[in-house]
PDB file of C-alpha atoms in Angstrom:
ATOM      1  CA  GLY A   1     -22.426 -29.970 -79.579  1.00 77.00           C
ATOM      2  CA  GLN A   2     -22.960 -28.259 -76.054  1.00 87.00           C
ATOM      3  CA  ASN A   3     -22.121 -24.819 -75.905  1.00 92.00           C
ATOM      4  CA  ILE A   4     -21.632 -22.136 -73.860  1.00 97.00           C
ATOM      5  CA  ASP A   5     -19.824 -18.785 -74.614  1.00 97.00           C
ATOM      6  CA  GLN A   6     -18.605 -15.789 -72.538  1.00 98.00           C
ATOM      7  CA  PRO A   7     -16.381 -13.462 -72.566  1.00 98.00           C
ATOM      8  CA  THR A   8     -12.673 -14.626 -70.925  1.00 97.00           C
ATOM      9  CA  GLU A   9     -11.953 -10.605 -69.361  1.00 98.00           C
ATOM     10  CA  MET A  10     -13.577  -7.875 -68.584  1.00 98.00           C
ATOM     11  CA  THR A  11     -12.189  -5.187 -66.365  1.00 98.00           C
ATOM     12  CA  ALA A  12     -14.422  -1.752 -64.379  1.00 98.00           C
ATOM     13  CA  THR A  13     -13.724   1.195 -62.584  1.00 97.00           C
ATOM     14  CA  GLU A  14     -15.174   0.471 -58.972  1.00 98.00           C
ATOM     15  CA  GLY A  15     -18.295   2.373 -58.424  1.00 97.00           C
ATOM     16  CA  ALA A  16     -19.763   1.287 -62.637  1.00 98.00           C
ATOM     17  CA  ILE A  17     -21.649  -1.062 -64.043  1.00 98.00           C
ATOM     18  CA  VAL A  18     -20.637  -3.988 -65.894  1.00 98.00           C
ATOM     19  CA  GLN A  19     -22.800  -6.894 -67.661  1.00 98.00           C
ATOM     20  CA  ILE A  20     -21.770 -10.001 -68.340  1.00 98.00           C
ATOM     21  CA  ASN A  21     -22.796 -12.316 -71.695  1.00 98.00           C
ATOM     22  CA  CYS A  22     -23.457 -15.702 -72.135  1.00 98.00           C
ATOM     23  CA  THR A  23     -24.898 -16.732 -74.985  1.00 98.00           C
ATOM     24  CA  TYR A  24     -25.414 -21.213 -74.941  1.00 98.00           C
ATOM     25  CA  GLN A  25     -26.562 -23.738 -77.513  1.00 96.00           C
ATOM     26  CA  THR A  26     -27.285 -27.319 -75.693  1.00 94.00           C
ATOM     27  CA  SER A  27     -29.773 -30.038 -75.811  1.00 91.00           C
ATOM     28  CA  GLY A  28     -32.572 -28.442 -74.003  1.00 93.00           C
ATOM     29  CA  PHE A  29     -32.801 -26.358 -71.697  1.00 95.00           C
ATOM     30  CA  ASN A  30     -33.624 -26.157 -67.359  1.00 94.00           C
ATOM     31  CA  GLY A  31     -32.785 -23.388 -66.631  1.00 96.00           C
ATOM     32  CA  LEU A  32     -29.673 -20.794 -66.321  1.00 97.00           C
ATOM     33  CA  PHE A  33     -26.741 -20.074 -63.069  1.00 97.00           C
ATOM     34  CA  TRP A  34     -24.335 -17.634 -62.522  1.00 98.00           C
ATOM     35  CA  TYR A  35     -21.577 -18.438 -59.577  1.00 98.00           C
ATOM     36  CA  GLN A  36     -19.432 -16.106 -58.307  1.00 98.00           C
ATOM     37  CA  GLN A  37     -15.734 -17.747 -57.895  1.00 97.00           C
ATOM     38  CA  HIS A  38     -13.118 -15.839 -56.550  1.00 96.00           C
ATOM     39  CA  ALA A  39      -9.088 -16.628 -56.387  1.00 92.00           C
ATOM     40  CA  GLY A  40      -8.492 -20.494 -54.952  1.00 88.00           C
ATOM     41  CA  GLU A  41     -11.943 -20.412 -53.511  1.00 91.00           C
ATOM     42  CA  ALA A  42     -15.103 -22.885 -53.915  1.00 93.00           C
ATOM     43  CA  PRO A  43     -17.554 -21.101 -56.947  1.00 95.00           C
ATOM     44  CA  THR A  44     -20.720 -19.556 -54.999  1.00 96.00           C
ATOM     45  CA  PHE A  45     -23.993 -19.575 -56.181  1.00 96.00           C
ATOM     46  CA  LEU A  46     -25.522 -15.808 -57.881  1.00 97.00           C
ATOM     47  CA  SER A  47     -28.774 -16.567 -59.457  1.00 96.00           C
ATOM     48  CA  TYR A  48     -30.829 -18.849 -61.578  1.00 96.00           C
ATOM     49  CA  ASN A  49     -32.992 -18.176 -64.295  1.00 97.00           C
ATOM     50  CA  VAL A  50     -35.805 -20.404 -65.987  1.00 96.00           C
ATOM     51  CA  LEU A  51     -38.186 -18.053 -67.266  1.00 96.00           C
ATOM     52  CA  ASP A  52     -37.448 -15.141 -69.439  1.00 97.00           C
ATOM     53  CA  GLY A  53     -36.874 -11.736 -67.989  1.00 97.00           C
ATOM     54  CA  LEU A  54     -35.039  -9.929 -65.523  1.00 97.00           C
ATOM     55  CA  GLU A  55     -34.335 -11.320 -61.740  1.00 95.00           C
ATOM     56  CA  GLU A  56     -32.979  -8.906 -59.589  1.00 95.00           C
ATOM     57  CA  LYS A  57     -31.190  -9.618 -56.123  1.00 91.00           C
ATOM     58  CA  GLY A  58     -29.408  -6.011 -54.737  1.00 95.00           C
ATOM     59  CA  ARG A  59     -26.504  -5.185 -56.829  1.00 97.00           C
ATOM     60  CA  PHE A  60     -26.922  -8.286 -59.379  1.00 97.00           C
ATOM     61  CA  SER A  61     -29.610  -8.954 -61.791  1.00 97.00           C
ATOM     62  CA  SER A  62     -29.474 -11.825 -63.799  1.00 98.00           C
ATOM     63  CA  PHE A  63     -31.639 -11.620 -67.321  1.00 98.00           C
ATOM     64  CA  LEU A  64     -32.311 -14.356 -69.700  1.00 98.00           C
ATOM     65  CA  SER A  65     -34.111 -14.861 -73.299  1.00 98.00           C
ATOM     66  CA  ARG A  66     -34.725 -18.492 -74.081  1.00 97.00           C
ATOM     67  CA  SER A  67     -35.678 -17.726 -77.834  1.00 96.00           C
ATOM     68  CA  LYS A  68     -31.875 -15.966 -78.027  1.00 97.00           C
ATOM     69  CA  GLY A  69     -30.065 -18.455 -76.138  1.00 97.00           C
ATOM     70  CA  TYR A  70     -28.974 -15.065 -74.169  1.00 97.00           C
ATOM     71  CA  SER A  71     -28.256 -14.367 -70.617  1.00 98.00           C
ATOM     72  CA  TYR A  72     -26.478 -11.723 -68.945  1.00 98.00           C
ATOM     73  CA  LEU A  73     -25.645 -11.151 -65.395  1.00 98.00           C
ATOM     74  CA  LEU A  74     -25.494  -7.289 -65.022  1.00 98.00           C
ATOM     75  CA  LEU A  75     -22.820  -6.016 -61.658  1.00 98.00           C
ATOM     76  CA  LYS A  76     -24.131  -2.038 -60.118  1.00 98.00           C
ATOM     77  CA  GLU A  77     -22.426  -0.224 -57.849  1.00 98.00           C
ATOM     78  CA  LEU A  78     -19.161  -2.203 -58.172  1.00 98.00           C
ATOM     79  CA  GLN A  79     -16.789  -3.031 -55.335  1.00 98.00           C
ATOM     80  CA  MET A  80     -13.423  -4.126 -54.822  1.00 97.00           C
ATOM     81  CA  LYS A  81     -14.621  -7.536 -53.651  1.00 97.00           C
ATOM     82  CA  ASP A  82     -16.419  -8.190 -56.715  1.00 98.00           C
ATOM     83  CA  SER A  83     -13.172  -8.625 -58.635  1.00 98.00           C
ATOM     84  CA  ALA A  84     -13.845 -12.556 -59.322  1.00 98.00           C
ATOM     85  CA  SER A  85     -14.253 -14.774 -62.173  1.00 98.00           C
ATOM     86  CA  TYR A  86     -17.981 -15.240 -63.010  1.00 98.00           C
ATOM     87  CA  LEU A  87     -19.358 -18.974 -64.876  1.00 98.00           C
ATOM     88  CA  CYS A  88     -22.608 -19.582 -66.099  1.00 98.00           C
ATOM     89  CA  ALA A  89     -24.165 -22.752 -66.146  1.00 97.00           C
ATOM     90  CA  VAL A  90     -26.984 -24.049 -68.009  1.00 96.00           C
ATOM     91  CA  MET A  91     -28.776 -27.164 -67.076  1.00 94.00           C
ATOM     92  CA  ASP A  92     -29.699 -28.958 -70.206  1.00 92.00           C
ATOM     93  CA  SER A  93     -32.406 -31.980 -70.563  1.00 91.00           C
ATOM     94  CA  ASN A  94     -30.686 -34.431 -68.434  1.00 87.00           C
ATOM     95  CA  TYR A  95     -30.158 -32.125 -65.879  1.00 88.00           C
ATOM     96  CA  GLN A  96     -26.521 -31.685 -66.155  1.00 89.00           C
ATOM     97  CA  LEU A  97     -25.032 -28.712 -65.829  1.00 93.00           C
ATOM     98  CA  ILE A  98     -23.091 -27.292 -69.206  1.00 94.00           C
ATOM     99  CA  TRP A  99     -20.230 -25.288 -67.875  1.00 97.00           C
ATOM    100  CA  GLY A 100     -18.870 -22.052 -69.930  1.00 97.00           C
ATOM    101  CA  ALA A 101     -14.952 -21.642 -69.301  1.00 96.00           C
ATOM    102  CA  GLY A 102     -15.753 -18.193 -66.716  1.00 97.00           C
ATOM    103  CA  THR A 103     -15.521 -14.503 -67.285  1.00 98.00           C
ATOM    104  CA  LYS A 104     -12.576 -12.557 -64.932  1.00 98.00           C
ATOM    105  CA  LEU A 105     -13.428  -9.334 -63.645  1.00 98.00           C
ATOM    106  CA  ILE A 106     -10.963  -6.943 -62.805  1.00 98.00           C
ATOM    107  CA  ILE A 107     -12.081  -3.676 -60.762  1.00 98.00           C
ATOM    108  CA  LYS A 108      -9.875  -1.319 -60.832  1.00 96.00           C
ATOM    109  CA  PRO A 109     -10.021   1.979 -58.176  1.00 94.00           C
TER     110      PRO A 109
ATOM    111  CA  GLU B   1     -19.244 -26.002 -40.325  1.00 53.00           C
ATOM    112  CA  THR B   2     -18.895 -25.261 -43.704  1.00 67.00           C
ATOM    113  CA  GLY B   3     -21.246 -26.772 -46.043  1.00 93.00           C
ATOM    114  CA  VAL B   4     -18.872 -29.039 -48.229  1.00 96.00           C
ATOM    115  CA  THR B   5     -15.566 -29.430 -46.962  1.00 96.00           C
ATOM    116  CA  GLN B   6     -12.676 -30.802 -49.198  1.00 97.00           C
ATOM    117  CA  THR B   7      -9.043 -32.552 -47.848  1.00 97.00           C
ATOM    118  CA  PRO B   8      -6.605 -31.928 -48.712  1.00 97.00           C
ATOM    119  CA  ARG B   9      -6.350 -28.214 -49.825  1.00 96.00           C
ATOM    120  CA  HIS B  10      -3.259 -29.153 -51.872  1.00 96.00           C
ATOM    121  CA  LEU B  11      -1.109 -32.243 -52.977  1.00 96.00           C
ATOM    122  CA  VAL B  12       1.435 -33.251 -54.575  1.00 94.00           C
ATOM    123  CA  MET B  13       2.187 -36.712 -56.177  1.00 92.00           C
ATOM    124  CA  GLY B  14       4.697 -38.700 -58.298  1.00 89.00           C
ATOM    125  CA  MET B  15       3.132 -40.709 -61.223  1.00 87.00           C
ATOM    126  CA  THR B  16       3.325 -43.908 -59.478  1.00 86.00           C
ATOM    127  CA  ASN B  17       1.588 -42.476 -55.949  1.00 88.00           C
ATOM    128  CA  LYS B  18      -2.058 -43.144 -54.923  1.00 93.00           C
ATOM    129  CA  LYS B  19      -3.600 -40.950 -52.649  1.00 95.00           C
ATOM    130  CA  SER B  20      -7.371 -40.249 -52.361  1.00 97.00           C
ATOM    131  CA  LEU B  21      -9.296 -36.949 -51.860  1.00 98.00           C
ATOM    132  CA  LYS B  22     -12.061 -36.580 -49.512  1.00 98.00           C
ATOM    133  CA  CYS B  23     -15.391 -34.541 -49.516  1.00 98.00           C
ATOM    134  CA  GLU B  24     -17.784 -34.198 -47.265  1.00 97.00           C
ATOM    135  CA  GLN B  25     -21.505 -32.078 -46.880  1.00 97.00           C
ATOM    136  CA  HIS B  26     -23.029 -30.971 -43.900  1.00 94.00           C
ATOM    137  CA  LEU B  27     -26.263 -29.826 -46.236  1.00 95.00           C
ATOM    138  CA  GLY B  28     -28.408 -33.023 -45.688  1.00 94.00           C
ATOM    139  CA  HIS B  29     -27.600 -33.428 -49.722  1.00 95.00           C
ATOM    140  CA  ASN B  30     -28.568 -36.247 -51.786  1.00 94.00           C
ATOM    141  CA  ALA B  31     -26.855 -35.842 -54.946  1.00 95.00           C
ATOM    142  CA  MET B  32     -22.142 -35.464 -54.985  1.00 96.00           C
ATOM    143  CA  TYR B  33     -20.917 -34.590 -57.568  1.00 96.00           C
ATOM    144  CA  TRP B  34     -16.586 -34.446 -58.381  1.00 97.00           C
ATOM    145  CA  TYR B  35     -15.608 -31.813 -61.135  1.00 97.00           C
ATOM    146  CA  LYS B  36     -12.193 -31.365 -62.839  1.00 97.00           C
ATOM    147  CA  GLN B  37     -11.162 -27.476 -63.268  1.00 96.00           C
ATOM    148  CA  SER B  38      -8.480 -26.528 -65.719  1.00 95.00           C
ATOM    149  CA  ALA B  39      -7.075 -23.058 -66.127  1.00 91.00           C
ATOM    150  CA  LYS B  40      -9.132 -21.253 -68.568  1.00 88.00           C
ATOM    151  CA  LYS B  41     -11.385 -24.212 -69.184  1.00 93.00           C
ATOM    152  CA  PRO B  42     -14.442 -24.973 -68.396  1.00 94.00           C
ATOM    153  CA  LEU B  43     -15.816 -27.611 -65.322  1.00 96.00           C
ATOM    154  CA  GLU B  44     -15.515 -30.729 -66.502  1.00 95.00           C
ATOM    155  CA  LEU B  45     -18.202 -33.191 -64.131  1.00 94.00           C
ATOM    156  CA  MET B  46     -16.512 -36.047 -63.763  1.00 96.00           C
ATOM    157  CA  PHE B  47     -18.550 -38.707 -61.773  1.00 95.00           C
ATOM    158  CA  VAL B  48     -22.451 -38.164 -60.213  1.00 94.00           C
ATOM    159  CA  TYR B  49     -23.720 -39.839 -57.612  1.00 94.00           C
ATOM    160  CA  SER B  50     -27.903 -39.991 -56.360  1.00 91.00           C
ATOM    161  CA  LEU B  51     -28.440 -41.615 -53.074  1.00 86.00           C
ATOM    162  CA  GLU B  52     -24.976 -43.198 -52.570  1.00 83.00           C
ATOM    163  CA  GLU B  53     -25.288 -44.490 -56.228  1.00 87.00           C
ATOM    164  CA  ARG B  54     -23.417 -43.628 -59.612  1.00 88.00           C
ATOM    165  CA  VAL B  55     -26.125 -42.285 -62.043  1.00 84.00           C
ATOM    166  CA  GLU B  56     -22.760 -40.772 -64.590  1.00 80.00           C
ATOM    167  CA  ASN B  57     -19.490 -41.222 -65.756  1.00 81.00           C
ATOM    168  CA  ASN B  58     -18.495 -38.953 -67.747  1.00 78.00           C
ATOM    169  CA  SER B  59     -15.578 -41.453 -69.827  1.00 88.00           C
ATOM    170  CA  VAL B  60     -13.379 -40.271 -66.905  1.00 94.00           C
ATOM    171  CA  PRO B  61      -9.686 -42.444 -67.375  1.00 94.00           C
ATOM    172  CA  SER B  62      -9.946 -45.511 -65.047  1.00 93.00           C
ATOM    173  CA  ARG B  63      -7.330 -44.350 -62.508  1.00 95.00           C
ATOM    174  CA  PHE B  64      -9.983 -42.004 -61.010  1.00 96.00           C
ATOM    175  CA  SER B  65     -11.967 -44.153 -59.114  1.00 96.00           C
ATOM    176  CA  PRO B  66     -14.846 -42.567 -56.838  1.00 96.00           C
ATOM    177  CA  GLU B  67     -16.433 -43.991 -54.065  1.00 96.00           C
ATOM    178  CA  CYS B  68     -19.227 -42.691 -52.018  1.00 95.00           C
ATOM    179  CA  PRO B  69     -19.649 -44.863 -48.742  1.00 94.00           C
ATOM    180  CA  ASN B  70     -23.218 -42.485 -47.669  1.00 93.00           C
ATOM    181  CA  SER B  71     -24.731 -39.186 -49.037  1.00 90.00           C
ATOM    182  CA  SER B  72     -22.525 -37.642 -46.857  1.00 95.00           C
ATOM    183  CA  HIS B  73     -18.771 -38.532 -47.976  1.00 96.00           C
ATOM    184  CA  LEU B  74     -17.494 -38.830 -51.457  1.00 97.00           C
ATOM    185  CA  PHE B  75     -13.618 -39.749 -52.138  1.00 97.00           C
ATOM    186  CA  LEU B  76     -11.887 -39.573 -55.129  1.00 97.00           C
ATOM    187  CA  HIS B  77      -8.771 -42.944 -55.197  1.00 97.00           C
ATOM    188  CA  LEU B  78      -6.117 -41.404 -57.180  1.00 96.00           C
ATOM    189  CA  HIS B  79      -3.182 -43.722 -58.707  1.00 94.00           C
ATOM    190  CA  THR B  80      -1.025 -43.706 -61.666  1.00 93.00           C
ATOM    191  CA  LEU B  81      -1.540 -40.129 -62.632  1.00 93.00           C
ATOM    192  CA  GLN B  82      -0.275 -37.580 -65.822  1.00 94.00           C
ATOM    193  CA  PRO B  83       0.901 -34.612 -65.807  1.00 93.00           C
ATOM    194  CA  GLU B  84      -1.926 -33.332 -67.623  1.00 94.00           C
ATOM    195  CA  ASP B  85      -4.205 -34.587 -64.260  1.00 96.00           C
ATOM    196  CA  SER B  86      -2.871 -31.580 -62.464  1.00 96.00           C
ATOM    197  CA  ALA B  87      -5.862 -29.553 -62.025  1.00 96.00           C
ATOM    198  CA  LEU B  88      -8.265 -27.775 -59.204  1.00 97.00           C
ATOM    199  CA  TYR B  89     -10.611 -30.675 -57.777  1.00 98.00           C
ATOM    200  CA  LEU B  90     -14.103 -29.677 -57.083  1.00 97.00           C
ATOM    201  CA  CYS B  91     -16.283 -31.042 -55.198  1.00 98.00           C
ATOM    202  CA  ALA B  92     -20.322 -29.946 -55.326  1.00 97.00           C
ATOM    203  CA  SER B  93     -23.770 -31.649 -53.640  1.00 96.00           C
ATOM    204  CA  SER B  94     -26.700 -30.394 -54.114  1.00 95.00           C
ATOM    205  CA  GLN B  95     -30.214 -31.235 -52.679  1.00 93.00           C
ATOM    206  CA  ASP B  96     -31.526 -34.101 -54.949  1.00 89.00           C
ATOM    207  CA  ARG B  97     -30.313 -34.769 -58.974  1.00 85.00           C
ATOM    208  CA  GLY B  98     -32.490 -34.599 -61.907  1.00 75.00           C
ATOM    209  CA  THR B  99     -34.719 -31.543 -60.658  1.00 77.00           C
ATOM    210  CA  GLY B 100     -33.929 -28.248 -62.173  1.00 74.00           C
ATOM    211  CA  GLY B 101     -33.579 -24.959 -59.839  1.00 81.00           C
ATOM    212  CA  GLN B 102     -31.259 -26.461 -56.969  1.00 88.00           C
ATOM    213  CA  PRO B 103     -28.056 -24.728 -57.007  1.00 93.00           C
ATOM    214  CA  GLN B 104     -25.130 -26.719 -56.056  1.00 95.00           C
ATOM    215  CA  HIS B 105     -22.543 -25.796 -53.177  1.00 96.00           C
ATOM    216  CA  PHE B 106     -19.100 -26.380 -53.765  1.00 97.00           C
ATOM    217  CA  GLY B 107     -15.583 -27.103 -51.720  1.00 96.00           C
ATOM    218  CA  ASP B 108     -12.678 -25.184 -51.979  1.00 94.00           C
ATOM    219  CA  GLY B 109     -11.564 -27.910 -54.229  1.00 96.00           C
ATOM    220  CA  THR B 110      -7.781 -29.748 -54.004  1.00 97.00           C
ATOM    221  CA  ARG B 111      -4.830 -28.033 -55.712  1.00 96.00           C
ATOM    222  CA  LEU B 112      -3.015 -31.491 -57.409  1.00 96.00           C
ATOM    223  CA  SER B 113      -0.058 -31.069 -58.777  1.00 95.00           C
ATOM    224  CA  ILE B 114       1.544 -34.137 -60.787  1.00 93.00           C
ATOM    225  CA  LEU B 115       5.405 -34.361 -60.691  1.00 89.00           C
TER     226      LEU B 115
END
């Protein structure tokens, strides 16, 4: 079966760095997405990786290793507004998104 | 106008009622999706439309009936729902279906509660 694993909850301190991991087993691979979802709001697109390596976008970076079935989202200089759920999703061979259950990130002052 | 708009934001209904959820996208996209989001569970894909034709129905019970009259609008008709159908229903759109790298854009969802 297809499976995406990510931690249920993480806590970090304002101004610090946090890494959210995602491991996957899917039927085929056409890229990996990270989304941010604040409580009661729409998921919003953060990043897309299809080749191995690191993609950097401001305070957020995303890494992919296809051979290991592994990705992480790195958030630097954490701000209180970064408190949200972070969703990992893999596009399989049918171009369907397979989603993880999300990681709730709590930022403390 | 926001990219993807869903109405209503909240809906409470009895098990014998009939209601509809509405989604409208202003992005000129060709593919639209319905998802169910339950607490602490992954998003579940319910239906996919591409150029107004349904291309996937992921074994969703017949009490959920989608309708896509044009590429900008998507409806989810509900009837005789069960308590376990209480969840957040999200609509999304993407430029096309079947092409990697295109993110899906989501609405804020309809929070559905079944009494």
